[in-house]
Coordinates of C-alpha atoms in Angstrom, one line a residue:
M1 CA 77.1 108.6 168.3
D2 CA 75.4 107.4 165.3
K3 CA 78.5 106.6 163.1
K4 CA 79.6 104.2 166.0
I5 CA 76.0 102.1 166.0
T6 CA 76.2 102.0 162.3
Q7 CA 80.0 100.3 162.9
L8 CA 78.5 97.7 166.2
L9 CA 75.4 96.6 163.8
V10 CA 78.0 96.3 160.8
G11 CA 80.6 93.9 163.2
V12 CA 77.3 91.6 164.7
G13 CA 75.6 91.0 161.4
L14 CA 79.5 89.9 159.9
L15 CA 79.6 88.2 163.2
S16 CA 76.7 86.2 162.0
T17 CA 77.1 85.2 158.6
L18 CA 79.6 83.6 159.8
Q19 CA 78.8 81.6 162.2
I20 CA 76.0 81.6 160.3
A21 CA 78.5 79.7 157.8
A22 CA 80.4 77.4 160.2
Q23 CA 77.7 76.3 161.5
Q24 CA 76.0 74.9 157.8
N25 CA 80.0 73.5 157.0
P26 CA 81.7 72.9 159.7
G27 CA 84.2 70.9 158.2
Q28 CA 85.6 74.2 155.9
K29 CA 88.0 76.4 157.1
L30 CA 86.9 80.8 156.9
P31 CA 88.9 83.7 158.2
S32 CA 88.9 85.1 161.4
D33 CA 87.2 88.4 159.8
S34 CA 86.8 90.6 157.3
L35 CA 90.3 91.8 157.2
S36 CA 92.2 88.9 156.3
I37 CA 89.3 88.7 153.1
I38 CA 90.6 92.1 152.1
Q39 CA 94.2 91.1 152.2
S40 CA 93.7 88.1 150.3
K41 CA 92.2 90.0 147.2
T42 CA 94.6 92.3 147.0
S43 CA 97.4 89.5 146.9
E44 CA 95.2 88.8 144.1
L45 CA 95.3 92.2 142.4
K46 CA 99.9 92.6 143.3
K47 CA 100.1 88.9 140.8
E48 CA 98.8 90.3 137.7
P49 CA 100.7 92.1 135.5
A50 CA 100.6 96.1 135.2
V51 CA 100.2 98.0 132.8
K52 CA 102.9 99.3 130.8
V53 CA 102.5 102.5 128.7
S54 CA 104.9 105.0 127.2
F55 CA 104.5 108.2 125.2
Y56 CA 106.5 109.3 121.3
G57 CA 105.9 111.3 119.2
F58 CA 107.1 114.7 117.1
I59 CA 106.8 118.5 117.1
R60 CA 106.4 118.7 112.8
H61 CA 106.8 122.2 111.1
D62 CA 106.4 122.1 107.1
A63 CA 106.8 125.1 104.8
F64 CA 106.8 124.5 100.7
Y65 CA 106.6 126.2 97.6
D66 CA 104.9 125.4 94.7
T67 CA 105.5 126.8 91.1
R68 CA 102.3 125.6 89.8
Q69 CA 98.0 125.7 91.9
N70 CA 98.1 122.0 93.0
I71 CA 95.4 119.2 93.5
G72 CA 96.1 118.1 96.9
A73 CA 94.7 117.2 100.4
G74 CA 94.8 118.9 103.9
E75 CA 95.6 122.1 102.7
N76 CA 97.9 120.9 99.6
I77 CA 100.3 119.3 102.4
V78 CA 99.8 116.2 100.4
P79 CA 100.7 117.3 97.0
L80 CA 99.0 114.8 94.5
Y81 CA 98.4 116.5 90.9
P82 CA 99.2 119.5 89.3
R83 CA 96.5 121.9 88.1
D84 CA 95.2 121.8 84.9
R85 CA 95.3 125.0 81.9
A86 CA 92.7 127.3 82.5
L87 CA 92.2 130.0 80.1
D88 CA 91.8 133.4 80.8
I89 CA 90.5 135.3 77.9
N90 CA 93.0 136.7 77.3
G91 CA 95.3 133.1 76.8
V92 CA 97.0 133.1 79.7
D93 CA 96.8 129.8 81.9
I94 CA 94.9 131.0 85.7
N95 CA 96.7 127.5 87.6
D96 CA 100.3 129.2 86.5
A97 CA 101.0 130.7 89.4
P98 CA 102.6 130.2 92.8
K99 CA 101.9 129.3 95.4
F100 CA 103.5 129.2 99.3
H101 CA 102.5 127.7 102.3
M102 CA 103.0 127.0 106.1
L103 CA 101.6 123.9 108.5
S104 CA 102.2 122.2 112.0
V105 CA 99.4 119.8 111.2
V106 CA 100.9 116.5 111.7
S107 CA 102.2 116.8 114.7
R108 CA 101.8 113.9 116.1
A109 CA 101.5 111.8 119.5
G110 CA 100.7 108.6 120.8
I111 CA 101.2 106.0 123.0
N112 CA 102.7 102.3 123.0
V113 CA 100.7 100.1 125.7
K114 CA 102.2 96.7 127.0
G115 CA 99.5 94.7 128.6
P116 CA 99.6 90.7 130.3
E117 CA 99.5 87.5 129.1
V118 CA 96.1 86.6 127.3
L119 CA 95.7 83.1 126.1
G120 CA 99.3 82.9 126.0
A121 CA 100.1 85.8 123.9
K122 CA 101.8 89.4 124.5
T123 CA 99.3 91.5 124.2
N124 CA 100.1 95.2 122.7
G125 CA 98.0 97.9 121.7
I126 CA 98.9 101.7 120.3
L127 CA 97.1 104.7 120.0
E128 CA 97.7 107.3 117.5
A129 CA 96.7 111.1 116.4
E130 CA 98.0 114.6 115.3
F131 CA 95.7 117.5 113.4
F132 CA 95.5 116.5 109.9
G133 CA 91.6 116.8 110.5
A134 CA 89.6 114.2 109.1
T135 CA 88.0 116.4 106.2
E136 CA 89.4 119.5 104.1
G137 CA 87.3 122.1 105.9
G138 CA 88.8 120.7 109.7
I139 CA 92.5 120.9 109.2
N140 CA 93.8 121.6 112.7
E141 CA 91.5 119.5 114.0
L142 CA 92.4 116.3 116.0
R143 CA 92.3 112.7 113.4
L144 CA 93.1 109.1 114.4
R145 CA 95.7 107.7 113.1
H146 CA 95.9 104.1 115.0
A147 CA 93.9 102.7 117.6
Y148 CA 95.4 99.2 117.4
V149 CA 95.8 96.1 119.5
T150 CA 97.6 92.9 119.0
L151 CA 97.7 89.6 119.7
D152 CA 101.8 87.9 119.4
W153 CA 102.2 84.5 120.0
E154 CA 105.7 82.5 118.7
K155 CA 104.5 82.0 115.5
T156 CA 101.4 83.4 115.1
Q157 CA 100.0 87.5 115.6
L158 CA 96.4 88.5 115.6
G159 CA 95.9 93.1 115.2
I160 CA 92.9 94.0 115.3
G161 CA 91.6 98.1 114.7
Q162 CA 92.6 101.0 113.1
Y163 CA 96.3 101.0 111.9
W164 CA 98.1 101.3 108.5
H165 CA 96.5 99.3 105.0
P166 CA 98.1 95.8 104.4
M167 CA 99.0 96.8 100.8
V168 CA 100.9 100.0 102.7
I169 CA 104.6 97.9 103.3
L170 CA 106.2 99.5 106.4
D171 CA 109.0 97.2 104.8
C172 CA 109.5 98.7 101.9
L173 CA 107.7 102.9 101.8
P174 CA 109.1 105.6 100.2
N175 CA 111.2 108.0 101.8
V176 CA 110.0 111.3 100.4
V177 CA 109.3 114.5 103.3
N178 CA 106.5 115.2 102.0
Y179 CA 103.6 113.6 103.9
S180 CA 101.9 111.5 100.8
T181 CA 104.6 108.8 101.1
G182 CA 104.4 108.4 97.0
S183 CA 100.4 109.3 96.5
P184 CA 99.0 108.7 93.4
I185 CA 101.2 106.6 92.3
F186 CA 102.1 104.6 95.9
A187 CA 98.9 103.7 98.2
L188 CA 98.4 105.8 101.2
N189 CA 95.7 104.1 104.1
R190 CA 95.0 103.6 106.8
N191 CA 91.8 101.3 107.9
P192 CA 89.9 99.7 110.9
Q193 CA 90.8 95.9 110.3
I194 CA 91.3 92.6 111.6
R195 CA 94.6 90.7 110.5
L196 CA 95.6 87.7 111.2
T197 CA 100.0 87.5 110.2
Q198 CA 101.1 83.3 110.4
K199 CA 105.5 82.9 110.5
L200 CA 106.6 80.2 108.7
N201 CA 109.7 80.5 109.6
D202 CA 112.4 83.0 110.6
N203 CA 112.2 84.4 106.8
F204 CA 109.3 84.2 105.4
K205 CA 105.5 85.1 106.5
V206 CA 101.7 84.9 105.3
I207 CA 99.1 87.8 106.3
A208 CA 95.6 88.0 105.8
A209 CA 92.9 90.6 106.2
I210 CA 89.9 92.1 106.4
N211 CA 89.6 95.4 106.9
S212 CA 86.5 98.5 105.5
Q213 CA 87.0 101.8 104.2
R214 CA 87.2 105.0 106.7
D215 CA 88.8 108.5 106.2
F216 CA 90.1 107.9 102.4
T217 CA 87.4 108.3 100.7
P218 CA 84.4 111.0 100.1
N219 CA 82.0 108.0 101.0
T220 CA 81.5 105.1 103.0
A221 CA 77.9 104.2 101.5
P222 CA 79.4 101.4 98.8
Y223 CA 81.7 99.8 100.9
R224 CA 79.2 99.4 104.0
D225 CA 76.0 98.7 101.7
S226 CA 78.2 96.2 99.8
G227 CA 77.9 94.2 102.8
V228 CA 81.3 92.6 102.0
P229 CA 84.7 93.3 103.6
S230 CA 87.9 93.8 101.4
S231 CA 90.2 91.1 101.4
H232 CA 94.0 90.7 101.8
L233 CA 96.9 88.2 101.6
Q234 CA 99.7 88.6 102.0
F235 CA 103.6 86.3 101.4
Q236 CA 106.4 87.8 102.3
Y237 CA 109.8 87.1 102.6
K238 CA 112.2 89.0 104.5
S239 CA 116.3 89.3 106.5
S240 CA 118.0 91.6 107.5
K241 CA 119.1 92.7 104.2
F242 CA 116.5 91.9 101.9
V243 CA 113.0 92.4 101.8
A244 CA 110.4 90.9 99.4
G245 CA 106.7 90.2 98.6
I246 CA 103.3 89.7 97.0
A247 CA 100.0 90.8 97.9
G248 CA 96.7 90.9 96.5
Q249 CA 93.9 92.7 97.4
Y250 CA 90.3 92.3 96.3
E251 CA 86.9 93.9 97.1
V252 CA 83.1 94.7 96.3
L253 CA 82.0 97.7 96.5
R254 CA 77.4 98.5 95.7
P255 CA 77.3 102.0 94.5
Q256 CA 73.7 102.5 94.4
L257 CA 70.6 100.7 96.6
S258 CA 68.7 102.4 93.5
S259 CA 68.9 103.9 90.5
G260 CA 65.7 106.8 89.2
N261 CA 63.4 108.5 90.4
P262 CA 60.8 107.0 90.5
P263 CA 63.4 104.3 92.1
I264 CA 64.9 101.3 90.8
V265 CA 66.4 98.6 93.3
N266 CA 69.9 98.6 92.1
N267 CA 71.7 95.4 92.8
E268 CA 75.0 95.9 90.9
T269 CA 78.3 96.1 92.2
V270 CA 82.0 96.9 91.4
K271 CA 84.5 94.5 92.2
S272 CA 87.7 94.9 91.7
F273 CA 91.5 92.9 92.3
T274 CA 94.5 94.7 93.2
A275 CA 98.1 92.9 92.3
L276 CA 101.4 94.7 94.0
A277 CA 105.0 92.9 94.2
Y278 CA 107.8 95.1 96.3
A279 CA 111.7 94.6 97.0
R280 CA 114.2 96.2 99.3
V281 CA 117.5 95.3 99.5
I282 CA 119.5 97.0 102.1
T283 CA 123.4 97.4 101.4
K284 CA 126.4 99.6 102.9
P285 CA 126.0 102.7 101.1
L286 CA 122.5 102.6 100.1
M287 CA 119.0 101.2 100.4
I288 CA 117.2 100.5 97.0
S289 CA 113.2 100.0 97.3
A290 CA 110.5 99.2 94.6
S291 CA 107.7 98.6 94.0
A292 CA 104.9 97.5 91.0
M293 CA 101.4 98.0 91.0
M294 CA 98.1 96.9 89.2
A295 CA 95.5 98.0 90.1
Q296 CA 92.0 98.2 90.2
N297 CA 89.2 101.1 91.8
A298 CA 92.9 102.2 93.1
A299 CA 91.4 105.9 94.4
S300 CA 90.3 103.4 97.5
L301 CA 94.2 103.7 97.6
V302 CA 94.7 107.4 97.1
M303 CA 95.8 106.9 93.9
L304 CA 94.8 107.9 90.0
G305 CA 91.7 105.9 90.0
G306 CA 88.3 104.9 90.5
F307 CA 85.2 103.3 89.7
I308 CA 82.2 104.7 86.2
G309 CA 78.5 104.8 86.9
Y310 CA 76.7 104.6 83.3
S311 CA 73.2 105.6 83.8
A312 CA 70.5 106.2 81.5
P313 CA 66.7 106.9 81.7
G314 CA 64.1 104.4 83.3
T315 CA 67.0 101.8 84.5
Y316 CA 69.1 101.0 87.0
D317 CA 72.6 102.7 86.4
L318 CA 75.6 100.1 85.9
Y319 CA 79.6 100.1 87.2
R320 CA 82.7 98.9 85.4
T321 CA 86.0 99.3 87.6
M322 CA 89.3 101.8 86.3
N323 CA 92.6 100.3 86.1
T324 CA 96.1 101.8 87.1
R325 CA 99.7 100.8 86.7
S326 CA 102.2 102.4 88.4
A327 CA 105.3 101.4 89.5
W328 CA 108.5 103.6 91.7
I329 CA 111.6 103.1 93.3
D330 CA 113.5 105.0 95.9
F331 CA 117.2 105.1 96.8
Q332 CA 118.5 106.3 100.9
Q333 CA 122.2 106.5 100.9
T334 CA 122.8 104.6 105.0
T335 CA 125.2 106.6 106.9
D336 CA 126.3 107.2 110.4
K337 CA 127.3 110.7 109.5
K338 CA 124.6 113.4 110.2
V339 CA 123.4 114.1 106.4
A340 CA 122.0 111.7 103.6
F341 CA 121.0 112.0 100.2
G342 CA 118.0 110.1 98.3
L343 CA 115.8 109.9 95.5
Y344 CA 112.4 109.0 94.2
A345 CA 111.1 108.3 91.6
G346 CA 108.3 107.0 90.3
I347 CA 105.0 107.1 87.4
V348 CA 101.7 106.2 87.9
K349 CA 98.8 105.3 84.7
N350 CA 95.6 105.8 84.0
R351 CA 94.1 102.7 82.2
G352 CA 90.6 103.1 82.1
A353 CA 88.0 101.4 82.6
D354 CA 88.1 98.0 80.5
D355 CA 84.2 97.4 79.2
P356 CA 82.8 100.8 79.2
V357 CA 78.7 101.0 78.5
E358 CA 78.2 103.8 75.2
G359 CA 75.0 105.3 75.2
R360 CA 74.6 106.1 78.8
T361 CA 75.9 108.8 80.7
A362 CA 78.7 108.5 82.1
T363 CA 80.2 109.8 85.4
T364 CA 83.1 108.6 87.5
Y365 CA 83.6 108.6 91.4
G366 CA 86.0 107.6 94.7
V367 CA 88.4 110.8 96.0
T368 CA 90.7 111.2 92.5
S369 CA 86.8 111.8 91.0
S370 CA 85.8 113.9 93.4
W371 CA 89.7 116.8 93.3
G372 CA 88.3 116.4 89.8
A373 CA 91.6 114.4 88.0
V374 CA 89.7 112.0 86.2
S375 CA 86.0 112.8 84.7
A376 CA 84.3 110.4 81.9
T377 CA 81.7 112.6 81.0
P378 CA 81.9 114.8 77.7
G379 CA 83.9 118.2 78.2
G380 CA 85.9 116.8 81.1
R381 CA 89.2 116.2 82.0
S382 CA 91.4 113.0 82.7
V383 CA 95.3 112.6 83.9
D384 CA 96.2 110.0 82.2
Q385 CA 99.7 109.5 83.3
L386 CA 101.7 111.7 86.6
W387 CA 105.0 111.2 86.5
R388 CA 107.3 112.3 89.4
V389 CA 111.2 112.4 90.6
V390 CA 112.5 113.2 93.7
P391 CA 115.8 114.5 95.1
R392 CA 116.5 114.6 99.0
V393 CA 118.5 115.5 101.8
D394 CA 118.2 115.0 105.8
W395 CA 120.4 117.0 107.9
S396 CA 120.3 115.2 111.7
L397 CA 121.4 118.1 113.8
S398 CA 120.5 115.5 116.9
K399 CA 119.2 112.2 118.3
T400 CA 115.5 114.2 118.7
I401 CA 115.9 117.3 116.0
K402 CA 116.6 117.0 112.0
L403 CA 116.3 118.8 109.3
R404 CA 114.5 117.3 105.9
F405 CA 114.7 118.7 102.4
E406 CA 112.9 117.1 98.7
V407 CA 112.8 119.2 95.5
E408 CA 109.6 117.5 94.1
N409 CA 109.2 117.8 90.1
T410 CA 105.6 116.2 88.7
V411 CA 104.1 116.5 86.0
A412 CA 101.0 115.5 85.0
K413 CA 99.8 114.7 81.5
W414 CA 95.7 116.0 81.1
G415 CA 93.5 115.3 78.1
D416 CA 89.8 115.1 77.2
A417 CA 87.8 112.4 79.1
Q418 CA 87.0 110.1 77.8
S419 CA 83.9 107.3 78.4
N420 CA 85.7 104.7 80.3
G421 CA 87.8 107.6 82.3
R422 CA 90.9 107.8 80.5
G423 CA 92.2 111.6 80.1
I424 CA 92.9 111.2 75.8
G425 CA 93.9 114.0 73.0
N426 CA 93.9 118.3 73.8
E427 CA 96.7 117.3 76.4
F428 CA 99.1 119.4 78.3
N429 CA 101.4 118.5 80.8
A430 CA 101.3 120.4 83.7
R431 CA 105.0 120.8 85.6
N432 CA 104.9 122.0 89.3
N433 CA 108.3 122.3 90.8
R434 CA 107.8 121.7 95.1
F435 CA 110.4 123.1 97.0
H436 CA 110.0 121.8 100.5
L437 CA 111.6 121.8 103.9
A438 CA 110.2 120.4 107.3
T439 CA 111.6 120.3 111.1
F440 CA 111.0 117.5 113.4
F441 CA 111.2 117.6 117.0
M442 CA 110.9 113.9 117.9
F443 CA 110.2 112.7 121.8

């Protein structure tokens, strides 16, 4: 009974509203009832294009055997530097010991999203995660890889979100099996960023971006406290069989707000510039990719390097960026057959800081320093250079199942730490051979 009374009151109220509106606007045509209003709004909503969502990813299993102890990330699924010798009381090298492990933490899943046009641009998005974890102790936990939105006009693309660092050139990557993507010789990083890509014609384009640091540094505060985002500029030529480009990045860090105790305000910054050149040639038997880099504070890209702080009592710390040089080449067989071969080779050189400050206590910073691969402190040890040769074979069992195997031979040249961060004197070549099998189920 109460329900019928309520419905009657609502109906009377609606009719009264329509009658008043008709009296106030006698020339305006009004809908005859509330049902027509609902139908009108529904038809408007139907005109809005639907968002299309598609899923992708793979299940990946990695099994690897090392002949020597390594410095690496993710329980060494990312192998970086063979460890320096560490002698026991009998002169036996403790790190001359093998290691075996298996992991499935780089299995990943992603979502591609296509949305309606906005401001005359096609809208797309990608959301991707894996189980690598954000820290060494968090391995097996879900970690964000990409959260990126693009707006595409005819010749212009605007990208916003977390995605591959612009220095990670997707059109010219080492095709290695291990998760390092060529690091510490080549850049490995994903960043929150705003990226603008402008096509000049069918082959040339310009890329400009600003970005910040997130997962690939032990401390984001120096990047945030600078108040200035990293900036990137890149020019690329691309055709069906050839890709080439040059890129540059400028970065400013403020490592400390204050130094000492009692504290002294420290306005010192670390300014660094990195330049990159790359090319890829695609032919019938081979795809050849190569790159060379002159980097400063290369630890930002998970490469050999970083920056150095020089401290003294009663005053603020001074800073110098370290210099890094690297080059690599990758050969990949291009074939329709189930088995394909490849080879990667590269070298990275620690050039140290150009103008070290003598008479102060020197300390290195950056992810490479946190792993213990570079030092500027007397009695410490630094990797002065590293080279790597990696033959591989890929076996495609079907469209979804793939096996990849490689033998990674890496040599790191360790030396006594200098005040500029280099490793010179009492050198030791630490060599590791990694035998790595990866199994993929792609969907």
